[in-house]
Structure formats: C-alpha cells, structure tokens
GROMACS .gro file of C-alpha atoms in nm:
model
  306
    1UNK     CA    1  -2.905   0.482  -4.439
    2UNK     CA    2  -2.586   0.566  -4.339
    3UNK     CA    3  -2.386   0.585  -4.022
    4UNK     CA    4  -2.398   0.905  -3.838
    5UNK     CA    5  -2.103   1.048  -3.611
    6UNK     CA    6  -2.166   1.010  -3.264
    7UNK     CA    7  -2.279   1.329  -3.080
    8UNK     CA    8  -1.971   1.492  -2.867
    9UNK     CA    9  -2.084   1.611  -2.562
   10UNK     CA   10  -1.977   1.916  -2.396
   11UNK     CA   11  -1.869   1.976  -2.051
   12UNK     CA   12  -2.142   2.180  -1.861
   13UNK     CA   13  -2.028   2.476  -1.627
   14UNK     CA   14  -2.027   2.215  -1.310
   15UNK     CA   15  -1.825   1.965  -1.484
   16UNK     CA   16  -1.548   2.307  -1.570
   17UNK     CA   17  -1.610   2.395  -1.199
   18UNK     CA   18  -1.553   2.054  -1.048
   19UNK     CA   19  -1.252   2.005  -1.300
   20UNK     CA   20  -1.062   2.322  -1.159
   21UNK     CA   21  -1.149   2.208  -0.777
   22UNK     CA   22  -0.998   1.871  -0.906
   23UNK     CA   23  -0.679   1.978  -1.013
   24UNK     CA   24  -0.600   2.165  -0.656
   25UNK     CA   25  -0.633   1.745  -0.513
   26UNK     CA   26  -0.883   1.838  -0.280
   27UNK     CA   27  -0.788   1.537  -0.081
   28UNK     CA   28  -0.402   1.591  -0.001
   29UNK     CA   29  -0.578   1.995   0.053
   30UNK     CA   30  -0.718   1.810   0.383
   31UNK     CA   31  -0.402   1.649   0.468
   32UNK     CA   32  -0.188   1.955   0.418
   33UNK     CA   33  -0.440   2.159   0.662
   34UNK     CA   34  -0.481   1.900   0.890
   35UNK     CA   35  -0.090   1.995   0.979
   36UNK     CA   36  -0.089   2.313   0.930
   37UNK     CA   37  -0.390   2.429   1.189
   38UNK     CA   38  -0.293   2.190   1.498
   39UNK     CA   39   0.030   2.345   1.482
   40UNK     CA   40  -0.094   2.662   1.545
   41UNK     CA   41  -0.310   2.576   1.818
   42UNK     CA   42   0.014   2.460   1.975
   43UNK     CA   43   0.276   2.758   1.896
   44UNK     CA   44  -0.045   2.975   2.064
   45UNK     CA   45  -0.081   2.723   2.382
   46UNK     CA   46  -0.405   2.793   2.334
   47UNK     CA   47  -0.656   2.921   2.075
   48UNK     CA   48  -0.501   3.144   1.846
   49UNK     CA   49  -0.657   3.478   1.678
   50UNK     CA   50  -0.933   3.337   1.443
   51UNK     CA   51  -0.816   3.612   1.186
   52UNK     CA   52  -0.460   3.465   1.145
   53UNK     CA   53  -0.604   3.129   1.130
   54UNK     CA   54  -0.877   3.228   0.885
   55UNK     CA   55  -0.529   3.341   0.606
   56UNK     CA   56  -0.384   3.099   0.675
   57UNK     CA   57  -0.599   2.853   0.555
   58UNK     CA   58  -0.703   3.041   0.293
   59UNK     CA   59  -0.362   3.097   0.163
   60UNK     CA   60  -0.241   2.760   0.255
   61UNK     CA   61  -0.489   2.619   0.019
   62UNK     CA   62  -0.404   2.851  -0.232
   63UNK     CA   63  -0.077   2.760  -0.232
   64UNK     CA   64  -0.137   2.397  -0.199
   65UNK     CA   65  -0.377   2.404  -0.483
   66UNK     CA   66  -0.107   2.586  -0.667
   67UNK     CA   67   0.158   2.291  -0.601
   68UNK     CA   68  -0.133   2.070  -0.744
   69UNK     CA   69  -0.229   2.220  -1.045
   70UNK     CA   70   0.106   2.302  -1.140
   71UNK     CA   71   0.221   1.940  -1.082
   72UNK     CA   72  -0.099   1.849  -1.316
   73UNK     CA   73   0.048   2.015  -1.619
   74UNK     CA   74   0.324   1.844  -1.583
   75UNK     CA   75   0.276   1.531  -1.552
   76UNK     CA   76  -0.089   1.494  -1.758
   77UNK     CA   77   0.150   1.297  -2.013
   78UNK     CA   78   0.176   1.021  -1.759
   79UNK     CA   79  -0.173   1.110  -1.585
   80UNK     CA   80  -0.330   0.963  -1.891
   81UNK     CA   81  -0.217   0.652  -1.883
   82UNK     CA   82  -0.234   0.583  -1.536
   83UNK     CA   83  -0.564   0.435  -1.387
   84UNK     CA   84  -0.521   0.633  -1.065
   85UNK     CA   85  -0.525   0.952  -1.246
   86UNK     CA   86  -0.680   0.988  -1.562
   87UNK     CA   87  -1.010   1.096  -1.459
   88UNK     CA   88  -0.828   1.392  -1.389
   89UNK     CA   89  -0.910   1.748  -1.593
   90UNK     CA   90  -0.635   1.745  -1.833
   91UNK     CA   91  -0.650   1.370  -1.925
   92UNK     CA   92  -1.008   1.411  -1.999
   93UNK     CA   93  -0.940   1.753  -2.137
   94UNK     CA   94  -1.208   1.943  -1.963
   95UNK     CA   95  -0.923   2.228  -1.885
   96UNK     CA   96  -0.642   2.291  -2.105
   97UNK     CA   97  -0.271   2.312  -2.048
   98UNK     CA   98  -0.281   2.678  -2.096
   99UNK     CA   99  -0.551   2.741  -1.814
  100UNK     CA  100  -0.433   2.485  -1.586
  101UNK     CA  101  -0.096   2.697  -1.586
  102UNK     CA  102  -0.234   3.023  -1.591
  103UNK     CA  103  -0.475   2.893  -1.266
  104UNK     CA  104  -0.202   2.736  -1.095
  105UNK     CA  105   0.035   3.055  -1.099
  106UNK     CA  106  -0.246   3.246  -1.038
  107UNK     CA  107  -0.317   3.014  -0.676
  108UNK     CA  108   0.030   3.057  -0.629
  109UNK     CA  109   0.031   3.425  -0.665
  110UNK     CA  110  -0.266   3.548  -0.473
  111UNK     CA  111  -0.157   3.293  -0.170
  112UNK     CA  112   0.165   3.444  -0.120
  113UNK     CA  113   0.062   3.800  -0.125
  114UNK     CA  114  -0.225   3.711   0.130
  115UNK     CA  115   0.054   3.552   0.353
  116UNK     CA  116   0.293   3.831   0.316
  117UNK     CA  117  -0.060   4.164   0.407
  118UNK     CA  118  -0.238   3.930   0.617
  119UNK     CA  119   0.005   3.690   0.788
  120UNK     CA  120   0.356   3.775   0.741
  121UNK     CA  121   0.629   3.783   0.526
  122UNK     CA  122   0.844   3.479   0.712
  123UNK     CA  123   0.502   3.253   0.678
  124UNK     CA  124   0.487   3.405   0.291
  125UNK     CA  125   0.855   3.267   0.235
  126UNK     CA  126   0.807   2.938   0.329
  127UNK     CA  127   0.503   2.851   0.145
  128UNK     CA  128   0.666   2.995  -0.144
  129UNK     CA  129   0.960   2.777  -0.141
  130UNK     CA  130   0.756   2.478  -0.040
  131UNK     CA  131   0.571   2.469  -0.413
  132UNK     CA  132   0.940   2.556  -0.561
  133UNK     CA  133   1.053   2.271  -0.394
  134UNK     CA  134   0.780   2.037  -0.487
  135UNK     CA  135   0.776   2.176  -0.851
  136UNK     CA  136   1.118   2.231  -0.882
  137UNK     CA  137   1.277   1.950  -0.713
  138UNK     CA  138   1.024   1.680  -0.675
  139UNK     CA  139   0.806   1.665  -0.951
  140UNK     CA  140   1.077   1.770  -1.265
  141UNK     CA  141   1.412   1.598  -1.128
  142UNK     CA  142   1.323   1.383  -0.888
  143UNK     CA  143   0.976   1.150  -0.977
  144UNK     CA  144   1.098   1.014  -1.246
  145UNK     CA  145   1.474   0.982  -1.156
  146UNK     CA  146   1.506   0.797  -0.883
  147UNK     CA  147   1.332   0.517  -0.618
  148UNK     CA  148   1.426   0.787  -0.342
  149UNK     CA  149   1.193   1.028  -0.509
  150UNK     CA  150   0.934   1.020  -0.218
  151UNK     CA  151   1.203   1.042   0.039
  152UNK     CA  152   1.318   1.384  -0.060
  153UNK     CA  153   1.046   1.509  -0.260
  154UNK     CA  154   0.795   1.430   0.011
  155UNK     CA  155   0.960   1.759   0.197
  156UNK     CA  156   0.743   1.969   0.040
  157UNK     CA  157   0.446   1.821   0.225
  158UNK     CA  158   0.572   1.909   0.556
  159UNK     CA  159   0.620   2.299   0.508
  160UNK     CA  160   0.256   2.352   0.654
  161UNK     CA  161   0.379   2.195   0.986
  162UNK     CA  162   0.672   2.468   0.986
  163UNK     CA  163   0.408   2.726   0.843
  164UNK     CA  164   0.167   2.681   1.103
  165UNK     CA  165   0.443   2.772   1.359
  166UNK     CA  166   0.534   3.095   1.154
  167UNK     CA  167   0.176   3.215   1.127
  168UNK     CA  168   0.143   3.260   1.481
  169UNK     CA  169   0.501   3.348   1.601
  170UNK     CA  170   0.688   3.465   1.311
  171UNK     CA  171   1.003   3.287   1.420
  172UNK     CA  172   1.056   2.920   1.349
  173UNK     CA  173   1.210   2.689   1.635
  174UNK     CA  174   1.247   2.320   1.707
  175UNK     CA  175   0.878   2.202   1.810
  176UNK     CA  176   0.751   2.305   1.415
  177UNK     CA  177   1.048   2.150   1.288
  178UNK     CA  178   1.003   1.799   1.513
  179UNK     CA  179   0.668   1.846   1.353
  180UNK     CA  180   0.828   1.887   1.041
  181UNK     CA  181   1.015   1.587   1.070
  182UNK     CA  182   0.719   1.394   1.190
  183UNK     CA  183   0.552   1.414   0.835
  184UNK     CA  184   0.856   1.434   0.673
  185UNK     CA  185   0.923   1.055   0.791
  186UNK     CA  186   0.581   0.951   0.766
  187UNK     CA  187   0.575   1.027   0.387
  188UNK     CA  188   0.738   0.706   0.253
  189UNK     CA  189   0.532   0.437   0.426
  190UNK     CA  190   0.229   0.640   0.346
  191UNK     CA  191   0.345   0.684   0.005
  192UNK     CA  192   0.481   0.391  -0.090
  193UNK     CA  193   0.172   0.198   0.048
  194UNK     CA  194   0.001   0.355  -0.228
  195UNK     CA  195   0.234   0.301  -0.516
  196UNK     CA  196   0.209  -0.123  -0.415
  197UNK     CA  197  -0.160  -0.068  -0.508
  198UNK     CA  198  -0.059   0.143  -0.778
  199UNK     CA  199   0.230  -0.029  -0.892
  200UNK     CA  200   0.165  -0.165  -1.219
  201UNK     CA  201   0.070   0.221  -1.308
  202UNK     CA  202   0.380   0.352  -1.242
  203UNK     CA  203   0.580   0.047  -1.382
  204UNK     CA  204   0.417   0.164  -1.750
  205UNK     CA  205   0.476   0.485  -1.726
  206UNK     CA  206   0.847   0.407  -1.632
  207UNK     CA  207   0.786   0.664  -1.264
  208UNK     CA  208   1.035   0.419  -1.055
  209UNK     CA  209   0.907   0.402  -0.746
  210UNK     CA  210   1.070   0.164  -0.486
  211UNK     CA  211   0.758  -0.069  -0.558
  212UNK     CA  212   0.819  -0.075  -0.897
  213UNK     CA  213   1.168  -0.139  -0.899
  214UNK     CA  214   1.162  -0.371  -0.530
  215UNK     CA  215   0.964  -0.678  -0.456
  216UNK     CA  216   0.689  -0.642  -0.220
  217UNK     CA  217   0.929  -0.786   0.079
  218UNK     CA  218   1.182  -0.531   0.016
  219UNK     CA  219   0.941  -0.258   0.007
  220UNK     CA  220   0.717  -0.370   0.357
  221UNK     CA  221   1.112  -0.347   0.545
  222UNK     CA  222   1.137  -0.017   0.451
  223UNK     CA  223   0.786   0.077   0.555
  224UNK     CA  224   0.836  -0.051   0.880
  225UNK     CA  225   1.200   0.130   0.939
  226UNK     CA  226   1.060   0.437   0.853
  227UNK     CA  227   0.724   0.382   1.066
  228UNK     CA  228   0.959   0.325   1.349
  229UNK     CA  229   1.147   0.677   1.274
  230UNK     CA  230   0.791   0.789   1.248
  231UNK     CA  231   0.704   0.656   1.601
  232UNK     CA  232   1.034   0.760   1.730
  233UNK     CA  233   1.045   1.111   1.621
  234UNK     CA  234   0.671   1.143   1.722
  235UNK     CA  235   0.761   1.104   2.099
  236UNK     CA  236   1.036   1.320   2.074
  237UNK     CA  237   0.822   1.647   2.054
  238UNK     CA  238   0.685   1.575   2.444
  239UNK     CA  239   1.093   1.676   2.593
  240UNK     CA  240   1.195   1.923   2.292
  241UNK     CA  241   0.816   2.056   2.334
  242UNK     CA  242   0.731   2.019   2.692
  243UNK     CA  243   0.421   1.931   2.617
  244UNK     CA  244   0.170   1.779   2.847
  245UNK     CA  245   0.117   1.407   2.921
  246UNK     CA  246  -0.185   1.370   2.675
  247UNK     CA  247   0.016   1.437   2.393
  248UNK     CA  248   0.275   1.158   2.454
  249UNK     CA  249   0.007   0.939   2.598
  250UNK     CA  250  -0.182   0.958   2.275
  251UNK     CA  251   0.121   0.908   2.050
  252UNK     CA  252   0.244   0.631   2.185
  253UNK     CA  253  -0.126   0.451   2.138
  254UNK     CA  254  -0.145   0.582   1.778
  255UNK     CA  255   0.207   0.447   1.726
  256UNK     CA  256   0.141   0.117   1.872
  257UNK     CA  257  -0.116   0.131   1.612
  258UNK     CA  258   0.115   0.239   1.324
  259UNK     CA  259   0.378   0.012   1.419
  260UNK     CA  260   0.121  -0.299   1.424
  261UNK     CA  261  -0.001  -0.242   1.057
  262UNK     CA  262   0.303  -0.161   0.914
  263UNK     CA  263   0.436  -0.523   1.047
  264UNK     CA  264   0.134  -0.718   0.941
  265UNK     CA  265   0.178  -0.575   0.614
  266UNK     CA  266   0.531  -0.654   0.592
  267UNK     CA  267   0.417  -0.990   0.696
  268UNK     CA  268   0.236  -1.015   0.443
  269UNK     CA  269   0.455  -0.900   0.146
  270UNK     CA  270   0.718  -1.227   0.266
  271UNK     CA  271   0.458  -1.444   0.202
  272UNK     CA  272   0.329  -1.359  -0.087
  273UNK     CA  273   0.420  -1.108  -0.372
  274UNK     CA  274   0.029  -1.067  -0.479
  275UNK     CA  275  -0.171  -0.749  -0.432
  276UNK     CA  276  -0.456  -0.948  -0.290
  277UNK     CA  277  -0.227  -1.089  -0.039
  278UNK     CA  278  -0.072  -0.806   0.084
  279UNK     CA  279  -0.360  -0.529   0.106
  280UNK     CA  280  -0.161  -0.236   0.116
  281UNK     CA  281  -0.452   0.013   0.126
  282UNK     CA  282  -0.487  -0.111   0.476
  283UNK     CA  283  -0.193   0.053   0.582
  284UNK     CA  284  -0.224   0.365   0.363
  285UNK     CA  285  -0.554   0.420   0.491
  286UNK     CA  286  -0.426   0.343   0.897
  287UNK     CA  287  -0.164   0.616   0.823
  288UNK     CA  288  -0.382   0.912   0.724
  289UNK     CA  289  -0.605   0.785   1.051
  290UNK     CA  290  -0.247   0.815   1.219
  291UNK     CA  291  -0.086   1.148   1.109
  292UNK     CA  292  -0.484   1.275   1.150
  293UNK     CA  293  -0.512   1.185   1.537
  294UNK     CA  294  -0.161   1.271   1.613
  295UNK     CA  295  -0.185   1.645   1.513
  296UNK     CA  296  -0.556   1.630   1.634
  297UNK     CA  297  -0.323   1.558   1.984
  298UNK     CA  298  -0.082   1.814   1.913
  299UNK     CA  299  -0.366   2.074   1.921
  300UNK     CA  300  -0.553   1.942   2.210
  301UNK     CA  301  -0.237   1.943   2.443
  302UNK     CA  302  -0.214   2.277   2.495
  303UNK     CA  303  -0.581   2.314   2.562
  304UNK     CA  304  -0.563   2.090   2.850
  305UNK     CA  305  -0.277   2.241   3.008
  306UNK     CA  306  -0.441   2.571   3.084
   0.00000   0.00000   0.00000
C-alpha cells in the first residue's frame, strides 16, 4: 500500500459567507455605530427621523466594512503570522486578494452614494475621507512607521461621532467634534491595551507599537495620561453642549471607573513586566464598557430634558 494525499477540503457557501462578513470586523462595526447613532439622538434633542437613521447605519457600515476589508488586503502579509489575526479570510485563503479588493471598493462605493441620495452630501464627504484617512494615512504610512501610529491613525475611528452630527443637521459644530475628540483620545489606551496582550505578535512582524518598542511601565503611564484627557475632554461636552445634568453625572461615574483601571493596570506593569501580571485585557475590555455607556449617556440626555 501506499500513502495517499490527504483530502483538501473545500470551503462551503457559509464558510465564503461568514469569510466576507469577517473581513468588514464585525466587532469594531459595533463600536463605530455605537458613536455614530447616540450622536444623532443628541444633534436631534430628541428622536430623530427613523429614515435618516436607518442610511445612516446602513451606509456607515458600508463604509466601515469598506475601511476593513480594504485594510485586510493590505496587511494579510502580516495577518498570517499573527495569532490575533490569521483566522482571518485571506490568511486562510477562503477569499482572494482580488475579491477582497473588488468587495471592499465596492462597500466603499455603494456607502457613499447612499450618504450623498439618502443623507447628504456633507455626511457623504466625511465618511469618504474617513476610509482615505485610515487607508491612506494609517494603515500604508503610519502602522508600520512609527510607535505614534495609533495616536494619529486612530482619527479615522472617530469620523462616525462627527458623521452622526452631519446626518441630522448637515452642518458640523463643536458638540460632534468634543465627541470627536472624546474617541479620538480614548483610542490609545484602548488600543494599546490590546497590543500588551498582543505584543509578541506585533514584535515579529516588526508593526512597532509603543508596547513593542516600551516596557510595560512606560506603556501603563501613557495609558493613564491619555485616560485622564479621556476623562477630561468627556466632561467638557456638558458647558460646550449644554447638556443636562445626567450626562455629566454619568460621565464622571464612568470616568471614575476608567481612571481606576487604567491606574491599577499601570500598577501593575511597575511591578512586573509579565503578561500574567499585568492583565491588560482588563482594561481593554473596561474601555469598550466605557466609550459604550458614555455615548449610551450622550443619547439619553436629550431625552430627559424634554
């Protein structure tokens, strides 16, 4: 007898289907609409039309599945040899290059025209330059340039707070971009929680993030300076805003909480360099809770003032 080839197995239509939904990052889709919908409860003080909201997620997760997919082909060189990622279509080559393009582009053409018909064309703009900017400046010059990659390139994230705004007023003004800010600030703890658990990925694929290059110490300082901004820039929306006291009320409690974690964990990294030790998913997972309830609050506000 002699030995046979193994069988290769093919994927079925749901593992194709579940592979394109994949490269989109369902996940970060959540996070992206979780600022992006608040936002326009506030601009409206109120509830606003269903039909503009209805768009506008539908476009905003066009275009944020665009972003994705688009930063997939790109990076599936690294994606493969990271644990993190390659479970993800390309590295297992369910979808190929070519189609991930094509699919992206094709997100990222259908969500802009539904802005511009159905939304308008301010809203259109903005999402537009959002995945430029993540593409463009994040994800081909930045990532793998520089430890302040997550700083600026983490912009792109907090268009939806500005596009929210847009969708219902078509004029921006400084609540969205306090919003903006908000996220914008929040990125890098968030972030670079993630890349201490992730670390030793992103060391061998040479990505220098400020874990990777930093010890752990270094890296929980930073955290907590930039929670603090976080904090800071959070409560500054209740005078620029004139919201009313529920917002700042819950803020400041979601801060407190913020600003707790991000200490412990900084705590933590002095005393010890190990992974173990410093259980940085803790904090990444208290600042999704955090950005989460805080725009949940932006949206309630305005209900509660009528």
């Amino acid at each position: 007898m002699r030995d046979e080839p193994a069988p290769v197995s093919r994927a079925t239509l749901r593992d194709v289907v579940a592979a394109y939904v994949g490269l989109t990052k369902p996940r970060v889709l959540e996070l992206l609409l979780l600022t992006t919908v608040p936002v326009m409860f506030f601009a409206a003080r109120g509830v606003p039309e269903l039909g503009v909201v209805l768009a506008t997620v539908v476009a905003g997760s066009m275009s944020a599945g665009s972003a994705s997919a688009l930063n997939c082909v790109y990076d599936r060189d690294i994606d493969e040899q990271m644990r993190r990622t390659r479970r993800r279509a390309l590295p297992r080559h369910i979808v190929t290059p070519r189609a991930a393009l094509v699919f992206g582009l094709t997100l990222g053409v259908l969500s802009t025209a539904i802005f511009w018909v159905f939304v308008n064309p301010l809203s259109a703009v903005l999402s537009l330059s959002a995945n430029a900017f993540y593409m463009l400046v994040y994800t081909m010059w930045l990532k793998r340039r520089t430890t302040q990659n997550i700083v600026w390139g983490g912009a792109a994230g907090c268009f939806p707070a500005l596009i929210g705004w847009t969708a219902v007023t078509n004029e921006l003004a400084w609540p969205p971009v306090i919003c903006f800010l908000i996220v914008f600030l929040w990125t890098p703890p968030h972030t670079w929680a993630l890349a201490l658990r992730y670390r030793e990925d992103y060391a061998n694929v040479a990505v220098p993030m400020l874990p990777v290059v930093a010890p752990g110490a270094v890296v929980g300082k930073q955290i907590v300076l930039y929670t603090w901004a976080t904090v800071a820039m959070s409560l500054a929306l209740w005078p620029i805003a004139d919201t009313g006291l529920f917002y700042p009320a819950a803020a400041a409690v979601l801060g407190v909480v913020f600003l707790v974690e991000a200490h412990k964990m900084w705590g933590r990294t002095r005393r010890s360099d190990q992974l173990s030790v410093i259980n940085p998913m803790r904090l990444f997972h208290t600042s999704n809770l955090y950005l989460s309830l805080l725009f949940v609050a932006i949206a309630i506000d305005p209900l509660l003032m009528r």
